[in-house]
Amino acid sequence: MLNGFVHESILERAQRKGLVEIHVHNLRDYTTDKHRRVDDYPYGGFAGMVMQCQPIDACVSHLISERHYDEIIFTSPDGEQFTQPVANELSLLNNLIILCGHYKGIDYRIREHLITREISIGDYVLTGGEIAAAAIVDAVTRLVPGVIGDDQSALSDCFQDHLLAAPIYTRPAVYKGWRVPDILLSGNDAKIKDWEFQQSLERTRRLRPDLMDEGPDL
Ligand code: SAH
């Protein structure tokens, strides 16, 4: 799932440019089980299967013997919510491990002893951590300087400054009679900046007033 994803589009270009390195590790390569099993039944007779300590520990031990990792993240629905501020924070770090759970989850001792941070991408349950890891890798990578063309562009996205982004348009100025706002064709940069800010404010008040509670008074 992840090997395809991390070698497409902007993530692939970022790696080619040497701006980020993304490696996908298969826990089955680290199991000592001769059938390459990585899961077992839970103690207590609960439903589902649980990922065992040994392959995860072996994989993480191998990785941390090669370089220092700033965080060892576990993707988990009960983790801290993944938000733009968390992505910003992670983008400033050098090396991250993101562990994907599967089945019913992972042996809790891994979370107690190896994991430094637990992140959820939302209040719903996925079958595995790959989509969560993909979301984290994607959101963090595009914040690395040089990854998306115009450095300003990541800063003007939604959630930066506790505001939603203003609407954007491209040519033609009129399509099927649908017009681009006149102000954007005026060439008056100061007025356009002001329009952009007012649009952000209005859209945030209407669609996500909760964001403004956390931000500065506007
Ligand atoms: N029994 C667990 C859910 C297991 S889902 C519970 O109730 O919390 C299997 C795996 O998918 C999890 O271990 C986690 O790695 C991943 N996962 C599922 N939903 C997720 C979410 N919202 N955010 C991040 N990871 C998630």
PDB file of C-alpha atoms and ligand atoms in Angstrom:
ATOM      1  CA  MET A   1       0.000   0.000   0.000  1.00  0.00           C
ATOM      2  CA  LEU A   2       2.652   2.497   1.013  1.00  0.00           C
ATOM      3  CA  ASN A   3       5.372   1.712  -1.519  1.00  0.00           C
ATOM      4  CA  GLY A   4       3.125   2.844  -4.338  1.00  0.00           C
ATOM      5  CA  PHE A   5       1.921   5.916  -2.507  1.00  0.00           C
ATOM      6  CA  VAL A   6       5.316   7.288  -1.487  1.00  0.00           C
ATOM      7  CA  HIS A   7       6.654   6.998  -5.039  1.00  0.00           C
ATOM      8  CA  GLU A   8       3.981   9.067  -6.735  1.00  0.00           C
ATOM      9  CA  SER A   9       3.592  12.719  -7.550  1.00  0.00           C
ATOM     10  CA  ILE A  10       5.007  15.307  -5.155  1.00  0.00           C
ATOM     11  CA  LEU A  11       6.377  12.759  -2.667  1.00  0.00           C
ATOM     12  CA  GLU A  12       8.388  11.062  -5.405  1.00  0.00           C
ATOM     13  CA  ARG A  13       9.692  14.408  -6.680  1.00  0.00           C
ATOM     14  CA  ALA A  14      10.683  15.473  -3.156  1.00  0.00           C
ATOM     15  CA  GLN A  15      12.714  12.302  -2.752  1.00  0.00           C
ATOM     16  CA  ARG A  16      14.357  12.686  -6.171  1.00  0.00           C
ATOM     17  CA  LYS A  17      15.352  16.228  -5.242  1.00  0.00           C
ATOM     18  CA  GLY A  18      16.898  14.829  -2.048  1.00  0.00           C
ATOM     19  CA  LEU A  19      14.607  16.884   0.196  1.00  0.00           C
ATOM     20  CA  VAL A  20      13.198  13.897   2.114  1.00  0.00           C
ATOM     21  CA  GLU A  21      13.856  10.168   2.367  1.00  0.00           C
ATOM     22  CA  ILE A  22      10.932   7.816   2.906  1.00  0.00           C
ATOM     23  CA  HIS A  23      11.543   4.140   3.640  1.00  0.00           C
ATOM     24  CA  VAL A  24       8.843   1.527   4.051  1.00  0.00           C
ATOM     25  CA  HIS A  25       9.673  -1.441   6.290  1.00  0.00           C
ATOM     26  CA  ASN A  26       7.801  -4.712   6.353  1.00  0.00           C
ATOM     27  CA  LEU A  27       7.534  -6.100   9.877  1.00  0.00           C
ATOM     28  CA  ARG A  28       7.415  -9.613   8.457  1.00  0.00           C
ATOM     29  CA  ASP A  29      11.086  -9.194   7.541  1.00  0.00           C
ATOM     30  CA  TYR A  30      11.876  -8.897  11.256  1.00  0.00           C
ATOM     31  CA  THR A  31       9.929 -11.804  12.713  1.00  0.00           C
ATOM     32  CA  THR A  32      11.736 -14.830  14.097  1.00  0.00           C
ATOM     33  CA  ASP A  33       8.663 -16.960  13.333  1.00  0.00           C
ATOM     34  CA  LYS A  34       9.298 -19.456  10.570  1.00  0.00           C
ATOM     35  CA  HIS A  35       5.897 -18.754   9.001  1.00  0.00           C
ATOM     36  CA  ARG A  36       6.661 -15.019   9.085  1.00  0.00           C
ATOM     37  CA  ARG A  37       3.771 -14.434  11.490  1.00  0.00           C
ATOM     38  CA  VAL A  38       3.606 -11.101  13.245  1.00  0.00           C
ATOM     39  CA  ASP A  39       0.339 -11.533  15.184  1.00  0.00           C
ATOM     40  CA  ASP A  40      -1.151 -13.784  17.827  1.00  0.00           C
ATOM     41  CA  TYR A  41      -4.329 -14.242  19.896  1.00  0.00           C
ATOM     42  CA  PRO A  42      -4.928 -11.723  22.677  1.00  0.00           C
ATOM     43  CA  TYR A  43      -4.551 -12.713  26.333  1.00  0.00           C
ATOM     44  CA  GLY A  44      -7.895 -12.674  28.129  1.00  0.00           C
ATOM     45  CA  GLY A  45      -9.815 -14.322  25.312  1.00  0.00           C
ATOM     46  CA  PHE A  46     -10.776 -11.061  23.602  1.00  0.00           C
ATOM     47  CA  ALA A  47     -11.760 -10.935  19.935  1.00  0.00           C
ATOM     48  CA  GLY A  48      -9.284 -10.195  17.141  1.00  0.00           C
ATOM     49  CA  MET A  49      -5.566 -10.621  16.617  1.00  0.00           C
ATOM     50  CA  VAL A  50      -2.761  -8.589  18.129  1.00  0.00           C
ATOM     51  CA  MET A  51       0.604  -7.639  16.641  1.00  0.00           C
ATOM     52  CA  GLN A  52       3.390  -9.148  18.705  1.00  0.00           C
ATOM     53  CA  CYS A  53       6.234  -7.311  20.437  1.00  0.00           C
ATOM     54  CA  GLN A  54       9.132  -9.185  18.850  1.00  0.00           C
ATOM     55  CA  PRO A  55       8.927  -8.102  15.179  1.00  0.00           C
ATOM     56  CA  ILE A  56       8.154  -4.485  16.100  1.00  0.00           C
ATOM     57  CA  ASP A  57      10.959  -4.376  18.671  1.00  0.00           C
ATOM     58  CA  ALA A  58      13.424  -5.952  16.208  1.00  0.00           C
ATOM     59  CA  CYS A  59      12.502  -3.482  13.470  1.00  0.00           C
ATOM     60  CA  VAL A  60      12.641  -0.413  15.718  1.00  0.00           C
ATOM     61  CA  SER A  61      15.928  -1.610  17.320  1.00  0.00           C
ATOM     62  CA  HIS A  62      17.443  -2.044  13.878  1.00  0.00           C
ATOM     63  CA  LEU A  63      16.367   1.443  12.789  1.00  0.00           C
ATOM     64  CA  ILE A  64      17.518   3.243  15.937  1.00  0.00           C
ATOM     65  CA  SER A  65      20.911   1.511  15.720  1.00  0.00           C
ATOM     66  CA  GLU A  66      21.423   3.287  12.383  1.00  0.00           C
ATOM     67  CA  ARG A  67      20.452   6.844  13.315  1.00  0.00           C
ATOM     68  CA  HIS A  68      18.774   8.977  15.943  1.00  0.00           C
ATOM     69  CA  TYR A  69      14.994   9.289  15.670  1.00  0.00           C
ATOM     70  CA  ASP A  70      13.232  12.318  17.119  1.00  0.00           C
ATOM     71  CA  GLU A  71       9.890  10.541  17.510  1.00  0.00           C
ATOM     72  CA  ILE A  72       8.648   6.993  17.269  1.00  0.00           C
ATOM     73  CA  ILE A  73       5.023   7.522  16.366  1.00  0.00           C
ATOM     74  CA  PHE A  74       2.235   4.956  16.624  1.00  0.00           C
ATOM     75  CA  THR A  75      -0.857   5.537  14.513  1.00  0.00           C
ATOM     76  CA  SER A  76      -3.841   4.919  16.768  1.00  0.00           C
ATOM     77  CA  PRO A  77      -7.473   6.050  16.883  1.00  0.00           C
ATOM     78  CA  ASP A  78      -7.021   6.948  20.563  1.00  0.00           C
ATOM     79  CA  GLY A  79      -3.936   9.116  19.914  1.00  0.00           C
ATOM     80  CA  GLU A  80      -3.671  12.891  19.810  1.00  0.00           C
ATOM     81  CA  GLN A  81      -5.557  14.367  16.860  1.00  0.00           C
ATOM     82  CA  PHE A  82      -3.410  15.012  13.768  1.00  0.00           C
ATOM     83  CA  THR A  83      -3.765  18.702  12.918  1.00  0.00           C
ATOM     84  CA  GLN A  84      -1.812  21.277  10.923  1.00  0.00           C
ATOM     85  CA  PRO A  85       0.092  22.466  14.036  1.00  0.00           C
ATOM     86  CA  VAL A  86       1.199  18.853  14.653  1.00  0.00           C
ATOM     87  CA  ALA A  87       2.279  18.564  10.996  1.00  0.00           C
ATOM     88  CA  ASN A  88       4.212  21.836  11.303  1.00  0.00           C
ATOM     89  CA  GLU A  89       5.929  20.560  14.429  1.00  0.00           C
ATOM     90  CA  LEU A  90       6.881  17.213  12.865  1.00  0.00           C
ATOM     91  CA  SER A  91       8.191  18.934   9.714  1.00  0.00           C
ATOM     92  CA  LEU A  92      10.906  20.592  11.819  1.00  0.00           C
ATOM     93  CA  LEU A  93      12.279  17.251  13.034  1.00  0.00           C
ATOM     94  CA  ASN A  94      14.955  15.214  11.265  1.00  0.00           C
ATOM     95  CA  ASN A  95      13.947  11.563  11.524  1.00  0.00           C
ATOM     96  CA  LEU A  96      10.630   9.947  12.331  1.00  0.00           C
ATOM     97  CA  ILE A  97       9.462   6.379  12.629  1.00  0.00           C
ATOM     98  CA  ILE A  98       5.754   5.844  12.014  1.00  0.00           C
ATOM     99  CA  LEU A  99       4.445   2.469  13.132  1.00  0.00           C
ATOM    100  CA  CYS A 100       1.248   1.148  11.565  1.00  0.00           C
ATOM    101  CA  GLY A 101      -0.968  -1.123  13.602  1.00  0.00           C
ATOM    102  CA  HIS A 102      -3.171  -3.813  12.096  1.00  0.00           C
ATOM    103  CA  TYR A 103      -5.842  -6.256  13.230  1.00  0.00           C
ATOM    104  CA  LYS A 104      -6.971  -5.361  16.745  1.00  0.00           C
ATOM    105  CA  GLY A 105      -3.845  -3.305  17.367  1.00  0.00           C
ATOM    106  CA  ILE A 106      -0.367  -3.910  18.801  1.00  0.00           C
ATOM    107  CA  ASP A 107       0.803  -5.422  22.087  1.00  0.00           C
ATOM    108  CA  TYR A 108       0.382  -2.602  24.579  1.00  0.00           C
ATOM    109  CA  ARG A 109       3.930  -3.040  25.937  1.00  0.00           C
ATOM    110  CA  ILE A 110       5.289  -1.573  22.692  1.00  0.00           C
ATOM    111  CA  ARG A 111       3.217   1.539  23.309  1.00  0.00           C
ATOM    112  CA  GLU A 112       4.458   1.727  26.886  1.00  0.00           C
ATOM    113  CA  HIS A 113       8.142   1.169  26.194  1.00  0.00           C
ATOM    114  CA  LEU A 114       9.028   2.137  22.632  1.00  0.00           C
ATOM    115  CA  ILE A 115       6.525   4.650  21.329  1.00  0.00           C
ATOM    116  CA  THR A 116       7.111   8.358  22.026  1.00  0.00           C
ATOM    117  CA  ARG A 117       3.960   9.780  20.449  1.00  0.00           C
ATOM    118  CA  GLU A 118       0.555   8.455  19.382  1.00  0.00           C
ATOM    119  CA  ILE A 119      -1.375  10.105  16.572  1.00  0.00           C
ATOM    120  CA  SER A 120      -4.933   9.640  15.297  1.00  0.00           C
ATOM    121  CA  ILE A 121      -6.106  11.019  11.958  1.00  0.00           C
ATOM    122  CA  GLY A 122      -9.721  11.207  13.133  1.00  0.00           C
ATOM    123  CA  ASP A 123     -12.476   9.644  15.192  1.00  0.00           C
ATOM    124  CA  TYR A 124     -13.067   6.588  13.044  1.00  0.00           C
ATOM    125  CA  VAL A 125     -11.401   3.187  12.871  1.00  0.00           C
ATOM    126  CA  LEU A 126      -9.390   2.059   9.849  1.00  0.00           C
ATOM    127  CA  THR A 127      -8.273  -1.521   9.206  1.00  0.00           C
ATOM    128  CA  GLY A 128      -4.626  -0.520   9.488  1.00  0.00           C
ATOM    129  CA  GLY A 129      -2.318   2.397  10.163  1.00  0.00           C
ATOM    130  CA  GLU A 130      -1.100   2.767   6.557  1.00  0.00           C
ATOM    131  CA  ILE A 131      -3.606   5.412   5.515  1.00  0.00           C
ATOM    132  CA  ALA A 132      -2.876   7.342   8.711  1.00  0.00           C
ATOM    133  CA  ALA A 133       0.870   7.048   8.079  1.00  0.00           C
ATOM    134  CA  ALA A 134       0.358   8.141   4.469  1.00  0.00           C
ATOM    135  CA  ALA A 135      -1.616  11.191   5.635  1.00  0.00           C
ATOM    136  CA  ILE A 136       1.101  12.139   8.121  1.00  0.00           C
ATOM    137  CA  VAL A 137       3.952  11.617   5.625  1.00  0.00           C
ATOM    138  CA  ASP A 138       2.124  13.630   2.983  1.00  0.00           C
ATOM    139  CA  ALA A 139       1.153  16.564   5.209  1.00  0.00           C
ATOM    140  CA  VAL A 140       4.623  16.749   6.764  1.00  0.00           C
ATOM    141  CA  THR A 141       6.566  16.389   3.501  1.00  0.00           C
ATOM    142  CA  ARG A 142       4.776  19.240   1.759  1.00  0.00           C
ATOM    143  CA  LEU A 143       5.919  21.556   4.563  1.00  0.00           C
ATOM    144  CA  VAL A 144       9.601  20.809   3.926  1.00  0.00           C
ATOM    145  CA  PRO A 145      11.069  23.869   2.155  1.00  0.00           C
ATOM    146  CA  GLY A 146      11.397  23.274  -1.582  1.00  0.00           C
ATOM    147  CA  VAL A 147       8.879  20.425  -1.773  1.00  0.00           C
ATOM    148  CA  ILE A 148       6.017  22.480  -3.151  1.00  0.00           C
ATOM    149  CA  GLY A 149       6.992  25.036  -5.743  1.00  0.00           C
ATOM    150  CA  ASP A 150       6.276  28.317  -4.043  1.00  0.00           C
ATOM    151  CA  ASP A 151       7.415  28.387  -0.399  1.00  0.00           C
ATOM    152  CA  GLN A 152       4.657  30.862   0.428  1.00  0.00           C
ATOM    153  CA  SER A 153       2.071  28.455  -0.804  1.00  0.00           C
ATOM    154  CA  ALA A 154       2.174  26.065   2.186  1.00  0.00           C
ATOM    155  CA  LEU A 155       1.871  29.003   4.572  1.00  0.00           C
ATOM    156  CA  SER A 156      -1.279  30.313   2.891  1.00  0.00           C
ATOM    157  CA  ASP A 157      -3.095  26.996   3.166  1.00  0.00           C
ATOM    158  CA  CYS A 158      -6.065  26.285   5.394  1.00  0.00           C
ATOM    159  CA  PHE A 159      -5.399  26.041   9.154  1.00  0.00           C
ATOM    160  CA  GLN A 160      -2.195  28.074   9.073  1.00  0.00           C
ATOM    161  CA  ASP A 161      -3.076  31.200  11.166  1.00  0.00           C
ATOM    162  CA  HIS A 162      -6.286  29.495  12.419  1.00  0.00           C
ATOM    163  CA  LEU A 163      -8.049  30.485   9.206  1.00  0.00           C
ATOM    164  CA  LEU A 164      -9.472  28.671   6.211  1.00  0.00           C
ATOM    165  CA  ALA A 165      -7.929  29.640   2.874  1.00  0.00           C
ATOM    166  CA  ALA A 166      -9.621  32.159   0.555  1.00  0.00           C
ATOM    167  CA  PRO A 167     -11.189  30.888  -2.699  1.00  0.00           C
ATOM    168  CA  ILE A 168      -8.777  30.597  -5.634  1.00  0.00           C
ATOM    169  CA  TYR A 169      -9.384  30.795  -9.384  1.00  0.00           C
ATOM    170  CA  THR A 170      -7.475  30.325 -12.619  1.00  0.00           C
ATOM    171  CA  ARG A 171      -8.002  31.245 -16.283  1.00  0.00           C
ATOM    172  CA  PRO A 172     -10.290  31.862 -18.064  1.00  0.00           C
ATOM    173  CA  ALA A 173     -11.800  34.868 -16.269  1.00  0.00           C
ATOM    174  CA  VAL A 174     -15.257  33.855 -17.493  1.00  0.00           C
ATOM    175  CA  TYR A 175     -16.224  30.216 -17.935  1.00  0.00           C
ATOM    176  CA  LYS A 176     -19.803  29.353 -18.990  1.00  0.00           C
ATOM    177  CA  GLY A 177     -20.740  32.805 -17.726  1.00  0.00           C
ATOM    178  CA  TRP A 178     -19.209  32.075 -14.258  1.00  0.00           C
ATOM    179  CA  ARG A 179     -17.022  35.038 -13.393  1.00  0.00           C
ATOM    180  CA  VAL A 180     -13.854  35.303 -11.355  1.00  0.00           C
ATOM    181  CA  PRO A 181     -14.275  38.101  -8.740  1.00  0.00           C
ATOM    182  CA  ASP A 182     -13.389  41.439 -10.402  1.00  0.00           C
ATOM    183  CA  ILE A 183     -10.980  42.387  -7.628  1.00  0.00           C
ATOM    184  CA  LEU A 184      -8.603  39.562  -8.654  1.00  0.00           C
ATOM    185  CA  LEU A 185      -8.329  41.052 -12.151  1.00  0.00           C
ATOM    186  CA  SER A 186      -7.709  44.595 -10.877  1.00  0.00           C
ATOM    187  CA  GLY A 187      -3.936  44.272 -10.444  1.00  0.00           C
ATOM    188  CA  ASN A 188      -4.209  46.176  -7.133  1.00  0.00           C
ATOM    189  CA  ASP A 189      -2.071  43.990  -4.833  1.00  0.00           C
ATOM    190  CA  ALA A 190      -3.010  45.764  -1.594  1.00  0.00           C
ATOM    191  CA  LYS A 191      -6.728  45.454  -2.313  1.00  0.00           C
ATOM    192  CA  ILE A 192      -6.311  41.824  -3.389  1.00  0.00           C
ATOM    193  CA  LYS A 193      -4.483  40.992  -0.131  1.00  0.00           C
ATOM    194  CA  ASP A 194      -7.266  42.655   1.840  1.00  0.00           C
ATOM    195  CA  TRP A 195      -9.931  40.766  -0.147  1.00  0.00           C
ATOM    196  CA  GLU A 196      -8.098  37.480   0.482  1.00  0.00           C
ATOM    197  CA  PHE A 197      -7.999  38.145   4.219  1.00  0.00           C
ATOM    198  CA  GLN A 198     -11.665  39.167   4.382  1.00  0.00           C
ATOM    199  CA  GLN A 199     -12.641  36.038   2.448  1.00  0.00           C
ATOM    200  CA  SER A 200     -10.621  33.892   4.854  1.00  0.00           C
ATOM    201  CA  LEU A 201     -12.325  35.515   7.825  1.00  0.00           C
ATOM    202  CA  GLU A 202     -15.791  35.175   6.353  1.00  0.00           C
ATOM    203  CA  ARG A 203     -15.311  31.516   5.348  1.00  0.00           C
ATOM    204  CA  THR A 204     -13.830  30.624   8.726  1.00  0.00           C
ATOM    205  CA  ARG A 205     -16.678  32.352  10.643  1.00  0.00           C
ATOM    206  CA  ARG A 206     -19.245  30.560   8.495  1.00  0.00           C
ATOM    207  CA  LEU A 207     -17.673  27.096   8.131  1.00  0.00           C
ATOM    208  CA  ARG A 208     -15.291  26.589  11.071  1.00  0.00           C
ATOM    209  CA  PRO A 209     -15.921  29.169  13.800  1.00  0.00           C
ATOM    210  CA  ASP A 210     -14.225  26.791  16.267  1.00  0.00           C
ATOM    211  CA  LEU A 211     -10.836  27.512  14.641  1.00  0.00           C
ATOM    212  CA  MET A 212     -11.086  31.184  15.569  1.00  0.00           C
ATOM    213  CA  ASP A 213     -11.567  30.373  19.244  1.00  0.00           C
ATOM    214  CA  GLU A 214      -8.048  28.926  19.290  1.00  0.00           C
ATOM    215  CA  GLY A 215      -6.450  31.764  17.300  1.00  0.00           C
ATOM    216  CA  PRO A 216      -5.662  35.437  17.910  1.00  0.00           C
ATOM    217  CA  ASP A 217      -8.552  37.964  18.214  1.00  0.00           C
ATOM    218  CA  LEU A 218      -9.494  39.174  14.722  1.00  0.00           C
TER     219      LEU A 218
HETATM  220  N1  SAH B   1      -8.686  -1.913  18.452  1.00  0.00           N
HETATM  221  C1  SAH B   1      -8.204  -0.614  18.093  1.00  0.00           C
HETATM  222  C2  SAH B   1      -8.396  -0.344  16.614  1.00  0.00           C
HETATM  223  C3  SAH B   1      -7.512  -1.172  15.751  1.00  0.00           C
HETATM  224  S1  SAH B   1      -7.596  -0.685  14.078  1.00  0.00           S
HETATM  225  C4  SAH B   1      -8.963   0.416  18.885  1.00  0.00           C
HETATM  226  O1  SAH B   1     -10.126   0.202  19.205  1.00  0.00           O
HETATM  227  O2  SAH B   1      -8.384   1.475  19.142  1.00  0.00           O
HETATM  228  C5  SAH B   1      -6.061  -1.290  13.484  1.00  0.00           C
HETATM  229  C6  SAH B   1      -4.951  -0.261  13.366  1.00  0.00           C
HETATM  230  O3  SAH B   1      -5.310   0.724  12.431  1.00  0.00           O
HETATM  231  C7  SAH B   1      -4.600   0.503  14.629  1.00  0.00           C
HETATM  232  O4  SAH B   1      -3.714  -0.204  15.443  1.00  0.00           O
HETATM  233  C8  SAH B   1      -3.977   1.775  14.075  1.00  0.00           C
HETATM  234  O5  SAH B   1      -2.594   1.592  13.797  1.00  0.00           O
HETATM  235  C9  SAH B   1      -4.717   1.951  12.758  1.00  0.00           C
HETATM  236  N2  SAH B   1      -5.788   2.970  12.857  1.00  0.00           N
HETATM  237  C10 SAH B   1      -7.109   2.724  12.822  1.00  0.00           C
HETATM  238  N3  SAH B   1      -7.821   3.859  12.909  1.00  0.00           N
HETATM  239  C11 SAH B   1      -6.932   4.868  12.996  1.00  0.00           C
HETATM  240  C12 SAH B   1      -7.059   6.276  13.127  1.00  0.00           C
HETATM  241  N4  SAH B   1      -8.230   6.888  13.196  1.00  0.00           N
HETATM  242  N5  SAH B   1      -5.916   7.013  13.193  1.00  0.00           N
HETATM  243  C13 SAH B   1      -4.707   6.410  13.159  1.00  0.00           C
HETATM  244  N6  SAH B   1      -4.538   5.072  13.035  1.00  0.00           N
HETATM  245  C14 SAH B   1      -5.626   4.308  12.959  1.00  0.00           C
END
